[in-house]
Amino acid sequence: METEREIQARIAEVEAEQHRLRIRSVEIHGLDAEERARLKALEVELDRLWDQIRRFRAGAQDAEELRPVREVEGYLQ
């Protein structure tokens, strides 16, 4: 079972990796296909982690698990 603190730590790790990739993209004028795919995967992972935090704080019984990508990415804003 993950705690909110563990989820927040993972969010920090993902955000740090995102930041490194974005800095790299500026320094070398773009990313290769693999790096762009990784950046997109990190964005999706962040969406899922923040969804998990919101459910955790709301006391949802299923908050221990990440929701499927298609469910989280399908939210209307």
Short mmCIF file of N, CA and C in Angstrom, two decimals:
data_model
loop_
_atom_site.label_atom_id
_atom_site.label_comp_id
_atom_site.label_asym_id
_atom_site.label_seq_id
_atom_site.Cartn_x
_atom_site.Cartn_y
_atom_site.Cartn_z
N MET A 1 0.84 -1.19 0.00
CA MET A 1 0.00 0.00 0.00
C MET A 1 0.89 1.25 0.00
N GLU A 2 0.62 2.13 -0.92
CA GLU A 2 1.37 3.38 -0.98
C GLU A 2 0.71 4.41 -0.09
N THR A 3 1.54 5.22 0.54
CA THR A 3 1.01 6.32 1.34
C THR A 3 1.01 7.58 0.49
N GLU A 4 0.31 8.59 0.95
CA GLU A 4 0.30 9.86 0.23
C GLU A 4 1.71 10.40 0.10
N ARG A 5 2.51 10.23 1.12
CA ARG A 5 3.89 10.72 1.08
C ARG A 5 4.69 10.02 -0.02
N GLU A 6 4.50 8.72 -0.18
CA GLU A 6 5.19 7.96 -1.23
C GLU A 6 4.74 8.42 -2.62
N ILE A 7 3.46 8.69 -2.75
CA ILE A 7 2.93 9.17 -4.04
C ILE A 7 3.51 10.54 -4.35
N GLN A 8 3.56 11.41 -3.34
CA GLN A 8 4.13 12.74 -3.55
C GLN A 8 5.62 12.66 -3.90
N ALA A 9 6.33 11.71 -3.31
CA ALA A 9 7.74 11.53 -3.64
C ALA A 9 7.88 11.10 -5.10
N ARG A 10 7.01 10.22 -5.56
CA ARG A 10 7.06 9.78 -6.97
C ARG A 10 6.73 10.95 -7.88
N ILE A 11 5.76 11.78 -7.49
CA ILE A 11 5.43 12.97 -8.29
C ILE A 11 6.66 13.86 -8.42
N ALA A 12 7.38 14.05 -7.33
CA ALA A 12 8.60 14.88 -7.38
C ALA A 12 9.64 14.28 -8.31
N GLU A 13 9.79 12.96 -8.30
CA GLU A 13 10.74 12.29 -9.20
C GLU A 13 10.35 12.49 -10.65
N VAL A 14 9.07 12.31 -10.95
CA VAL A 14 8.58 12.45 -12.32
C VAL A 14 8.75 13.89 -12.79
N GLU A 15 8.41 14.85 -11.93
CA GLU A 15 8.57 16.26 -12.30
C GLU A 15 10.03 16.61 -12.54
N ALA A 16 10.93 16.04 -11.75
CA ALA A 16 12.37 16.30 -11.93
C ALA A 16 12.84 15.75 -13.28
N GLU A 17 12.39 14.56 -13.63
CA GLU A 17 12.77 13.99 -14.92
C GLU A 17 12.19 14.81 -16.07
N GLN A 18 10.96 15.24 -15.91
CA GLN A 18 10.34 16.10 -16.94
C GLN A 18 11.18 17.37 -17.12
N HIS A 19 11.55 17.96 -16.01
CA HIS A 19 12.33 19.19 -16.06
C HIS A 19 13.66 18.97 -16.79
N ARG A 20 14.34 17.85 -16.46
CA ARG A 20 15.61 17.54 -17.14
C ARG A 20 15.42 17.40 -18.65
N LEU A 21 14.34 16.74 -19.05
CA LEU A 21 14.09 16.58 -20.49
C LEU A 21 13.77 17.92 -21.16
N ARG A 22 13.01 18.75 -20.48
CA ARG A 22 12.68 20.06 -21.07
C ARG A 22 13.92 20.95 -21.19
N ILE A 23 14.77 20.90 -20.18
CA ILE A 23 16.03 21.66 -20.26
C ILE A 23 16.87 21.14 -21.42
N ARG A 24 16.96 19.82 -21.53
CA ARG A 24 17.71 19.20 -22.62
C ARG A 24 17.16 19.64 -23.97
N SER A 25 15.84 19.72 -24.08
CA SER A 25 15.24 20.10 -25.37
C SER A 25 15.62 21.52 -25.77
N VAL A 26 15.78 22.39 -24.79
CA VAL A 26 16.17 23.77 -25.08
C VAL A 26 17.66 23.83 -25.41
N GLU A 27 18.44 23.09 -24.65
CA GLU A 27 19.90 23.14 -24.84
C GLU A 27 20.33 22.56 -26.18
N ILE A 28 19.63 21.55 -26.67
CA ILE A 28 20.04 20.93 -27.93
C ILE A 28 19.02 21.16 -29.05
N HIS A 29 18.10 22.08 -28.81
CA HIS A 29 17.10 22.44 -29.82
C HIS A 29 16.22 21.28 -30.23
N GLY A 30 15.66 20.62 -29.24
CA GLY A 30 14.71 19.55 -29.52
C GLY A 30 15.09 18.24 -28.86
N LEU A 31 14.17 17.30 -28.94
CA LEU A 31 14.37 15.97 -28.39
C LEU A 31 14.24 14.96 -29.51
N ASP A 32 14.88 13.82 -29.34
CA ASP A 32 14.68 12.76 -30.32
C ASP A 32 13.35 12.07 -30.04
N ALA A 33 12.97 11.16 -30.90
CA ALA A 33 11.66 10.50 -30.78
C ALA A 33 11.51 9.77 -29.44
N GLU A 34 12.54 9.11 -29.01
CA GLU A 34 12.49 8.37 -27.73
C GLU A 34 12.28 9.32 -26.55
N GLU A 35 12.97 10.45 -26.59
CA GLU A 35 12.82 11.44 -25.51
C GLU A 35 11.45 12.08 -25.52
N ARG A 36 10.92 12.36 -26.71
CA ARG A 36 9.56 12.92 -26.80
C ARG A 36 8.53 11.94 -26.26
N ALA A 37 8.71 10.67 -26.58
CA ALA A 37 7.80 9.63 -26.08
C ALA A 37 7.90 9.53 -24.56
N ARG A 38 9.11 9.63 -24.04
CA ARG A 38 9.30 9.57 -22.59
C ARG A 38 8.64 10.76 -21.91
N LEU A 39 8.76 11.95 -22.50
CA LEU A 39 8.14 13.14 -21.95
C LEU A 39 6.62 12.98 -21.90
N LYS A 40 6.05 12.45 -22.96
CA LYS A 40 4.60 12.20 -23.00
C LYS A 40 4.21 11.18 -21.93
N ALA A 41 5.00 10.13 -21.78
CA ALA A 41 4.71 9.10 -20.77
C ALA A 41 4.77 9.70 -19.35
N LEU A 42 5.69 10.61 -19.14
CA LEU A 42 5.79 11.26 -17.84
C LEU A 42 4.57 12.13 -17.57
N GLU A 43 4.08 12.83 -18.59
CA GLU A 43 2.88 13.65 -18.43
C GLU A 43 1.68 12.80 -18.05
N VAL A 44 1.54 11.66 -18.69
CA VAL A 44 0.45 10.74 -18.38
C VAL A 44 0.60 10.19 -16.96
N GLU A 45 1.83 9.82 -16.60
CA GLU A 45 2.05 9.30 -15.25
C GLU A 45 1.71 10.35 -14.20
N LEU A 46 2.06 11.59 -14.45
CA LEU A 46 1.72 12.65 -13.51
C LEU A 46 0.21 12.80 -13.36
N ASP A 47 -0.51 12.75 -14.47
CA ASP A 47 -1.98 12.83 -14.41
C ASP A 47 -2.53 11.71 -13.53
N ARG A 48 -2.01 10.52 -13.70
CA ARG A 48 -2.48 9.37 -12.93
C ARG A 48 -2.13 9.51 -11.44
N LEU A 49 -0.92 10.01 -11.16
CA LEU A 49 -0.51 10.18 -9.77
C LEU A 49 -1.33 11.26 -9.07
N TRP A 50 -1.58 12.37 -9.76
CA TRP A 50 -2.40 13.43 -9.15
C TRP A 50 -3.84 12.95 -8.96
N ASP A 51 -4.33 12.14 -9.88
CA ASP A 51 -5.66 11.54 -9.69
C ASP A 51 -5.65 10.67 -8.44
N GLN A 52 -4.59 9.90 -8.26
CA GLN A 52 -4.50 9.04 -7.10
C GLN A 52 -4.45 9.86 -5.80
N ILE A 53 -3.71 10.94 -5.81
CA ILE A 53 -3.65 11.82 -4.62
C ILE A 53 -5.05 12.37 -4.30
N ARG A 54 -5.76 12.84 -5.33
CA ARG A 54 -7.11 13.39 -5.10
C ARG A 54 -8.03 12.34 -4.50
N ARG A 55 -7.96 11.10 -5.03
CA ARG A 55 -8.81 10.03 -4.51
C ARG A 55 -8.38 9.64 -3.10
N PHE A 56 -7.08 9.65 -2.85
CA PHE A 56 -6.56 9.33 -1.53
C PHE A 56 -7.09 10.34 -0.51
N ARG A 57 -7.02 11.62 -0.84
CA ARG A 57 -7.47 12.67 0.07
C ARG A 57 -8.99 12.64 0.27
N ALA A 58 -9.69 12.17 -0.73
CA ALA A 58 -11.16 12.06 -0.63
C ALA A 58 -11.59 10.81 0.13
N GLY A 59 -10.62 9.96 0.45
CA GLY A 59 -10.95 8.74 1.18
C GLY A 59 -11.53 7.63 0.33
N ALA A 60 -11.28 7.68 -0.97
CA ALA A 60 -11.80 6.66 -1.87
C ALA A 60 -11.17 5.31 -1.54
N GLN A 61 -11.97 4.28 -1.59
CA GLN A 61 -11.48 2.96 -1.23
C GLN A 61 -10.49 2.39 -2.25
N ASP A 62 -10.55 2.86 -3.48
CA ASP A 62 -9.65 2.36 -4.52
C ASP A 62 -8.43 3.24 -4.73
N ALA A 63 -8.15 4.10 -3.77
CA ALA A 63 -7.07 5.08 -3.94
C ALA A 63 -5.68 4.46 -3.91
N GLU A 64 -5.56 3.22 -3.52
CA GLU A 64 -4.25 2.58 -3.45
C GLU A 64 -3.70 2.22 -4.83
N GLU A 65 -4.55 2.19 -5.82
CA GLU A 65 -4.12 1.79 -7.16
C GLU A 65 -4.31 2.92 -8.16
N LEU A 66 -3.40 2.98 -9.12
CA LEU A 66 -3.54 3.95 -10.20
C LEU A 66 -4.68 3.51 -11.11
N ARG A 67 -5.45 4.48 -11.57
CA ARG A 67 -6.50 4.16 -12.54
C ARG A 67 -5.87 3.94 -13.91
N PRO A 68 -6.59 3.22 -14.79
CA PRO A 68 -6.06 3.00 -16.15
C PRO A 68 -5.88 4.33 -16.89
N VAL A 69 -4.91 4.35 -17.78
CA VAL A 69 -4.60 5.56 -18.54
C VAL A 69 -5.84 6.08 -19.27
N ARG A 70 -6.56 5.20 -19.93
CA ARG A 70 -7.70 5.67 -20.72
C ARG A 70 -8.76 6.32 -19.86
N GLU A 71 -8.87 5.90 -18.61
CA GLU A 71 -9.84 6.49 -17.71
C GLU A 71 -9.40 7.88 -17.25
N VAL A 72 -8.16 7.98 -16.82
CA VAL A 72 -7.64 9.26 -16.31
C VAL A 72 -7.50 10.27 -17.45
N GLU A 73 -7.00 9.84 -18.58
CA GLU A 73 -6.79 10.77 -19.70
C GLU A 73 -8.09 11.14 -20.39
N GLY A 74 -9.17 10.45 -20.09
CA GLY A 74 -10.46 10.74 -20.71
C GLY A 74 -11.29 11.77 -19.96
N TYR A 75 -10.78 12.27 -18.84
CA TYR A 75 -11.52 13.26 -18.04
C TYR A 75 -11.74 14.52 -18.86
N LEU A 76 -12.91 15.09 -18.71
CA LEU A 76 -13.18 16.39 -19.30
C LEU A 76 -12.79 17.46 -18.30
N GLN A 77 -12.16 18.51 -18.77
CA GLN A 77 -11.73 19.58 -17.86
C GLN A 77 -12.64 20.77 -17.96
#
